[in-house]
């Protein structure tokens, strides 16, 4: 049996898998349906490529099997990643634990991967649509991949076809169908790391505002997720890192037809009590002003106008005339500004998906299928999604490296196994 490893999907995970398998002595072919490999990698970190993060903890990853991600990330760690990229010529920089290429060019990372793959003899076939996979007849190979450019046989197959997020970069969900054809369970993919759409019409007045804020998602009388950072208010709802970080929980709750609200804290550095005291002092100091100017310099003017309106306060009213109930309403508006979340932006605008191939059917030591010998998985196709900050790329590097190495080792063992002689 030849040590032929076939990889479907030439993104970050697929390229890493190909390089590691080739370094282990395997004959590797990557089948990519786009006109070039690594399209999605070019957009990471807004084109600067946040490659990984020095702080890797369980809470940075979400998965149906909670222990699964760290079992993989401990086997090929962030330090292994940094060593690998140093070996292929990428100098990195540390920005508060966030790791970028020194050039801050995602294209440099992709080019280095492509050059290393070429150096290791990895064949890359682009513009190659996979039509199906089956067991070839009268052959020792396990897999025959039928494509628009012909047939390819291999002793091992790595599925690294991505998710359904950012379709323009090549993630079209086709890998899920292949996994299902092998009997694997797919946990429904939903948009994650994506903006939230809200019901209220006042967001049209808030469009374009950026501010430091906290965001809590509430569902069924409890908080299901929370984050804080620079929030972006849009004409349809909320965006920015805090919204992205909690979005997968909104996706799942709404998919289960649950009511979800977002509670925004425009003064995350102050408690409710501190905010009430702050406004009372401000009322005494600025009693001569009109209410429309009461929050000048505290929050953006657009936010202030919406808060006044929602609190039932006439902007022409004298600050000195603001009563206790009106001040309490402003405190609630500043600290517990509520909006109804109706959904997320679509897959096309999501950075990743939650959901994917059920990791309960995958061996965490090798990423090999428990159902189909010789079938491996890597990258976003799995039911694992990380938070913003380089965590999803680290998942790609780790899963790609482990799948590539393990597939090559298995192929070598089978090549060396004695062949049965027919009587």
PDB file of C-alpha atoms in Angstrom, residues 52-63 66-71 73-74 77-79 96-98 227 245 384-392 394-395:
ATOM      1  CA  UNK A  52      -2.142  32.286  17.997  1.00  0.00           C
ATOM      2  CA  UNK A  53      -2.285  33.390  21.621  1.00  0.00           C
ATOM      3  CA  UNK A  54       0.120  32.739  24.487  1.00  0.00           C
ATOM      4  CA  UNK A  55      -2.781  32.131  26.864  1.00  0.00           C
ATOM      5  CA  UNK A  56      -4.565  28.910  25.929  1.00  0.00           C
ATOM      6  CA  UNK A  57      -7.137  27.773  28.487  1.00  0.00           C
ATOM      7  CA  UNK A  58     -10.243  25.548  28.408  1.00  0.00           C
ATOM      8  CA  UNK A  59     -12.600  28.545  28.568  1.00  0.00           C
ATOM      9  CA  UNK A  60     -11.258  29.785  25.231  1.00  0.00           C
ATOM     10  CA  UNK A  61     -12.897  26.878  23.382  1.00  0.00           C
ATOM     11  CA  UNK A  62     -16.495  25.625  23.109  1.00  0.00           C
ATOM     12  CA  UNK A  63     -17.288  22.018  22.237  1.00  0.00           C
ATOM     13  CA  UNK A  66     -15.694  19.785  26.943  1.00  0.00           C
ATOM     14  CA  UNK A  67     -12.354  18.042  27.479  1.00  0.00           C
ATOM     15  CA  UNK A  68     -11.722  17.389  23.789  1.00  0.00           C
ATOM     16  CA  UNK A  69     -10.119  20.697  22.678  1.00  0.00           C
ATOM     17  CA  UNK A  70      -7.434  20.807  25.372  1.00  0.00           C
ATOM     18  CA  UNK A  71      -6.487  17.172  24.776  1.00  0.00           C
ATOM     19  CA  UNK A  73      -3.992  21.563  22.137  1.00  0.00           C
ATOM     20  CA  UNK A  74      -1.779  19.934  24.753  1.00  0.00           C
ATOM     21  CA  UNK A  77       0.827  23.500  21.781  1.00  0.00           C
ATOM     22  CA  UNK A  78       1.272  27.177  21.082  1.00  0.00           C
ATOM     23  CA  UNK A  79       5.006  26.651  21.678  1.00  0.00           C
ATOM     24  CA  UNK A  96      -0.064  41.432  24.949  1.00  0.00           C
ATOM     25  CA  UNK A  97      -0.143  37.695  24.357  1.00  0.00           C
ATOM     26  CA  UNK A  98      -1.612  37.994  20.850  1.00  0.00           C
ATOM     27  CA  UNK A 227     -18.049  39.954  27.591  1.00  0.00           C
ATOM     28  CA  UNK A 245     -17.673  36.586  21.737  1.00  0.00           C
ATOM     29  CA  UNK A 384     -15.049  23.196  18.228  1.00  0.00           C
ATOM     30  CA  UNK A 385     -15.081  26.986  18.081  1.00  0.00           C
ATOM     31  CA  UNK A 386     -12.710  29.355  19.821  1.00  0.00           C
ATOM     32  CA  UNK A 387     -13.143  32.922  21.002  1.00  0.00           C
ATOM     33  CA  UNK A 388     -11.524  35.868  19.194  1.00  0.00           C
ATOM     34  CA  UNK A 389      -7.795  36.295  19.648  1.00  0.00           C
ATOM     35  CA  UNK A 390      -5.932  33.715  17.558  1.00  0.00           C
ATOM     36  CA  UNK A 391      -7.617  30.708  19.146  1.00  0.00           C
ATOM     37  CA  UNK A 392      -9.281  29.381  16.000  1.00  0.00           C
ATOM     38  CA  UNK A 394      -4.277  27.682  16.875  1.00  0.00           C
ATOM     39  CA  UNK A 395      -6.982  25.035  16.574  1.00  0.00           C
TER      40      UNK A 395
END
